[in-house]
């Protein structure tokens, strides 16, 4: 598939994350299961993660995607805060 087009699953997960993290400066969702929607890699950069431990940041993402996760086999989460 072309690099610029997202799968339906990627678009859906991105949409949910944009709603839950409106202050995010970057959100990237990649289907790493070959397009079948079973496993995703998510990168989020947001002010919401400031002063939170990594495990807390990941819990926030898991909570935001609680419905979507039910249909997934795996999820890789990478979180960060914007650099000053």
Coordinates of N, CA, C and O in Angstrom, one line a residue:
X1 N 0.8 -1.2 0.0 CA 0.0 0.0 0.0 C 0.9 1.2 0.0 O 2.0 1.2 0.5
X2 N 0.3 2.3 -0.5 CA 1.1 3.5 -0.5 C 1.3 4.1 0.9 O 0.5 3.9 1.8
X3 N 2.4 4.8 1.1 CA 2.8 5.3 2.4 C 1.8 6.3 2.9 O 1.6 6.4 4.1
X4 N 1.1 7.1 2.1 CA 0.3 8.1 2.5 C -1.1 7.7 2.9 O -1.8 8.3 3.7
X5 N -1.6 6.5 2.4 CA -2.9 6.1 2.6 C -3.0 5.2 3.9 O -2.2 4.3 4.1
X6 N -4.0 5.5 4.7 CA -4.1 4.7 5.9 C -5.2 3.6 5.7 O -6.1 3.8 4.9
X7 N -5.0 2.5 6.4 CA -6.1 1.5 6.4 C -7.3 2.1 7.2 O -7.1 3.0 8.0
X8 N -8.4 1.5 7.1 CA -9.6 1.9 7.8 C -9.3 1.8 9.3 O -9.7 2.7 10.1
X9 N -8.6 0.8 9.7 CA -8.3 0.6 11.2 C -7.4 1.7 11.7 O -7.6 2.2 12.7
X10 N -6.4 2.0 10.9 CA -5.5 3.1 11.3 C -6.2 4.4 11.4 O -6.0 5.2 12.4
X11 N -7.1 4.7 10.4 CA -7.9 5.9 10.5 C -8.8 6.0 11.7 O -8.9 7.0 12.3
X12 N -9.4 4.8 12.0 CA -10.3 4.8 13.1 C -9.6 5.0 14.4 O -10.0 5.8 15.3
X13 N -8.4 4.3 14.6 CA -7.6 4.5 15.8 C -7.1 5.9 16.0 O -7.2 6.5 17.0
X14 N -6.7 6.5 14.8 CA -6.2 7.9 14.8 C -7.3 8.8 15.3 O -7.0 9.8 16.0
X15 N -8.5 8.6 14.7 CA -9.6 9.5 15.0 C -9.9 9.5 16.5 O -10.1 10.5 17.2
X16 N -9.9 8.3 17.1 CA -10.2 8.1 18.5 C -9.1 8.8 19.4 O -9.4 9.6 20.3
X17 N -7.9 8.6 19.0 CA -6.8 9.3 19.7 C -6.8 10.8 19.6 O -6.5 11.5 20.6
X18 N -7.2 11.3 18.5 CA -7.3 12.8 18.3 C -8.4 13.3 19.2 O -8.3 14.4 19.7
X19 N -9.5 12.6 19.3 CA -10.6 13.0 20.2 C -10.2 13.0 21.7 O -10.5 13.9 22.4
X20 N -9.5 11.9 22.1 CA -9.1 11.8 23.5 C -7.9 12.6 23.9 O -7.7 12.9 25.0
X21 N -7.0 12.9 22.9 CA -5.8 13.7 23.2 C -5.8 14.9 22.2 O -4.9 15.0 21.3
X22 N -6.7 15.9 22.5 CA -6.8 17.1 21.6 C -5.5 17.9 21.6 O -5.2 18.7 20.7
X23 N -4.7 17.8 22.7 CA -3.5 18.6 22.8 C -2.3 17.9 22.1 O -1.2 18.5 22.2
X24 N -2.5 16.8 21.6 CA -1.4 16.0 21.0 C -0.7 16.8 19.8 O -1.5 17.3 19.0
X25 N 0.6 16.9 19.8 CA 1.3 17.6 18.7 C 1.6 16.6 17.6 O 1.9 17.0 16.5
X26 N 1.6 15.3 17.9 CA 1.8 14.3 16.9 C 1.1 13.0 17.3 O 1.2 12.6 18.4
X27 N 0.5 12.4 16.3 CA -0.1 11.1 16.5 C 0.1 10.3 15.2 O -0.1 10.7 14.1
X28 N 0.7 9.1 15.4 CA 1.0 8.2 14.2 C 0.5 6.8 14.6 O 0.9 6.3 15.6
X29 N -0.3 6.2 13.7 CA -0.8 4.9 13.9 C -0.4 4.0 12.7 O -0.7 4.4 11.6
X30 N 0.2 2.9 13.0 CA 0.7 2.0 11.9 C 0.2 0.6 12.2 O 0.4 0.1 13.3
X31 N -0.5 0.0 11.2 CA -1.0 -1.4 11.3 C 0.2 -2.2 11.0 O 0.7 -2.2 9.9
X32 N 0.7 -2.9 12.0 CA 1.9 -3.8 11.8 C 1.6 -5.2 11.7 O 2.4 -6.1 11.8
X33 N 0.3 -5.5 11.4 CA -0.2 -6.9 11.1 C -0.4 -7.1 9.7 O -1.1 -8.1 9.3
X34 N 0.1 -6.3 8.8 CA 0.0 -6.5 7.4 C -1.4 -6.0 6.8 O -1.8 -6.4 5.8
X35 N -2.0 -5.1 7.6 CA -3.3 -4.5 7.1 C -4.6 -5.2 7.6 O -5.7 -4.8 7.3
X36 N -4.4 -6.3 8.5 CA -5.6 -7.0 8.9 C -6.2 -6.4 10.2 O -7.3 -6.8 10.7
X37 N -5.5 -5.4 10.8 CA -6.0 -4.7 12.0 C -5.8 -5.5 13.3 O -6.5 -5.1 14.3
X38 N -5.0 -6.4 13.3 CA -4.8 -7.2 14.6 C -3.7 -6.6 15.5 O -3.8 -6.8 16.7
X39 N -2.8 -5.8 15.0 CA -1.8 -5.3 15.8 C -1.4 -3.9 15.3 O -1.2 -3.7 14.1
X40 N -1.2 -3.0 16.2 CA -0.9 -1.6 15.8 C 0.3 -1.1 16.6 O 0.6 -1.5 17.7
X41 N 1.0 -0.2 16.0 CA 2.1 0.6 16.7 C 1.6 2.0 16.7 O 1.2 2.6 15.7
X42 N 1.6 2.6 17.9 CA 1.1 4.0 18.1 C 2.2 4.9 18.7 O 2.8 4.5 19.7
X43 N 2.4 6.0 18.1 CA 3.3 7.0 18.6 C 2.5 8.3 18.9 O 1.8 8.8 18.0
X44 N 2.5 8.8 20.1 CA 1.8 10.0 20.5 C 2.7 10.9 21.2 O 3.4 10.5 22.2
X45 N 2.7 12.1 20.8 CA 3.5 13.2 21.5 C 2.4 14.2 22.0 O 1.7 14.7 21.2
X46 N 2.3 14.4 23.3 CA 1.3 15.2 23.9 C 1.7 15.8 25.2 O 2.4 15.2 26.0
X47 N 1.2 17.1 25.5 CA 1.4 17.8 26.7 C 0.8 17.0 27.9 O 1.1 17.1 29.0
X48 N -0.3 16.2 27.5 CA -1.0 15.4 28.5 C -0.1 14.5 29.3 O -0.5 14.0 30.4
X49 N 1.0 14.1 28.7 CA 1.9 13.1 29.3 C 2.9 13.7 30.3 O 3.7 13.0 31.0
X50 N 3.0 15.1 30.3 CA 4.0 15.7 31.2 C 3.8 15.3 32.6 O 2.7 15.2 33.1
X51 N 4.9 15.1 33.3 CA 5.0 14.7 34.7 C 4.3 13.4 35.0 O 3.9 13.1 36.2
X52 N 4.1 12.5 34.0 CA 3.6 11.2 34.2 C 4.6 10.1 33.9 O 5.3 10.3 32.9
X53 N 4.6 9.1 34.6 CA 5.5 8.0 34.3 C 5.1 7.3 33.0 O 3.9 7.4 32.7
X54 N 6.0 6.6 32.4 CA 5.7 5.9 31.1 C 4.5 5.0 31.3 O 3.6 5.0 30.4
X55 N 4.4 4.2 32.4 CA 3.3 3.3 32.6 C 2.0 4.0 32.7 O 1.0 3.6 32.1
X56 N 2.0 5.2 33.3 CA 0.8 6.0 33.4 C 0.3 6.5 32.0 O -0.8 6.6 31.6
X57 N 1.3 6.9 31.2 CA 1.1 7.4 29.8 C 0.4 6.3 29.0 O -0.6 6.5 28.3
X58 N 1.0 5.1 29.1 CA 0.5 4.0 28.4 C -0.9 3.6 28.8 O -1.8 3.2 28.0
X59 N -1.2 3.7 30.1 CA -2.5 3.4 30.7 C -3.5 4.4 30.1 O -4.7 4.0 29.8
X60 N -3.1 5.7 29.9 CA -4.0 6.7 29.3 C -4.4 6.3 27.9 O -5.6 6.4 27.5
X61 N -3.4 5.8 27.1 CA -3.7 5.4 25.8 C -4.6 4.2 25.7 O -5.5 4.1 25.0
X62 N -4.3 3.2 26.6 CA -5.1 2.0 26.6 C -6.5 2.3 27.0 O -7.5 1.7 26.4
X63 N -6.7 3.2 27.9 CA -8.1 3.6 28.3 C -8.8 4.3 27.2 O -10.0 4.0 26.9
X64 N -8.1 5.2 26.5 CA -8.7 5.9 25.3 C -9.1 4.9 24.3 O -10.1 5.2 23.6
X65 N -8.4 3.8 24.1 CA -8.7 2.8 23.0 C -9.4 1.6 23.6 O -9.3 0.5 22.9
X66 N -10.0 1.7 24.7 CA -10.6 0.5 25.4 C -11.5 -0.3 24.5 O -11.4 -1.5 24.4
X67 N -12.3 0.3 23.7 CA -13.2 -0.4 22.8 C -12.5 -1.0 21.6 O -12.7 -2.1 21.2
X68 N -11.5 -0.2 21.0 CA -10.8 -0.7 19.8 C -9.9 -1.9 20.2 O -9.7 -2.8 19.4
X69 N -9.4 -1.9 21.4 CA -8.4 -2.9 21.8 C -9.1 -4.3 21.9 O -8.4 -5.3 21.7
X70 N -10.4 -4.3 22.1 CA -11.1 -5.6 22.2 C -10.9 -6.4 20.9 O -11.0 -7.6 21.0
X71 N -10.7 -5.8 19.8 CA -10.6 -6.5 18.5 C -9.1 -6.6 18.1 O -8.9 -7.1 17.0
X72 N -8.2 -6.3 18.9 CA -6.7 -6.3 18.6 C -6.1 -7.5 19.3 O -6.5 -8.0 20.3
X73 N -5.0 -8.0 18.7 CA -4.2 -9.0 19.3 C -3.0 -8.4 20.0 O -2.5 -8.9 21.0
X74 N -2.6 -7.2 19.6 CA -1.4 -6.5 20.2 C -1.4 -5.1 19.9 O -2.0 -4.6 18.9
X75 N -0.6 -4.4 20.8 CA -0.5 -2.9 20.6 C 0.9 -2.5 21.1 O 1.3 -2.9 22.2
X76 N 1.6 -1.8 20.3 CA 2.9 -1.2 20.8 C 2.6 0.3 20.9 O 2.2 1.0 20.0
X77 N 3.0 0.8 22.1 CA 2.7 2.2 22.4 C 4.0 2.9 22.7 O 4.8 2.5 23.5
X78 N 4.2 4.1 22.0 CA 5.3 4.9 22.3 C 4.8 6.3 22.6 O 4.1 6.9 21.8
X79 N 5.1 6.8 23.8 CA 4.6 8.1 24.2 C 5.7 9.1 24.5 O 6.8 8.6 24.9
X80 N 5.5 10.4 24.3 CA 6.5 11.4 24.6 C 5.8 12.7 24.8 O 4.7 12.9 24.5
X81 N 6.6 13.6 25.4 CA 6.1 15.0 25.5 C 6.9 15.9 24.5 O 8.0 15.6 24.2
X82 N 6.2 16.9 24.1 CA 6.9 17.8 23.1 C 8.2 18.4 23.7 O 8.2 18.7 24.9
X83 N 9.2 18.5 22.9 CA 10.5 19.1 23.4 C 10.3 20.6 23.4 O 9.7 21.2 22.5
X84 N 10.8 21.3 24.4 CA 10.7 22.7 24.6 C 11.4 23.5 23.4 O 12.2 23.0 22.8

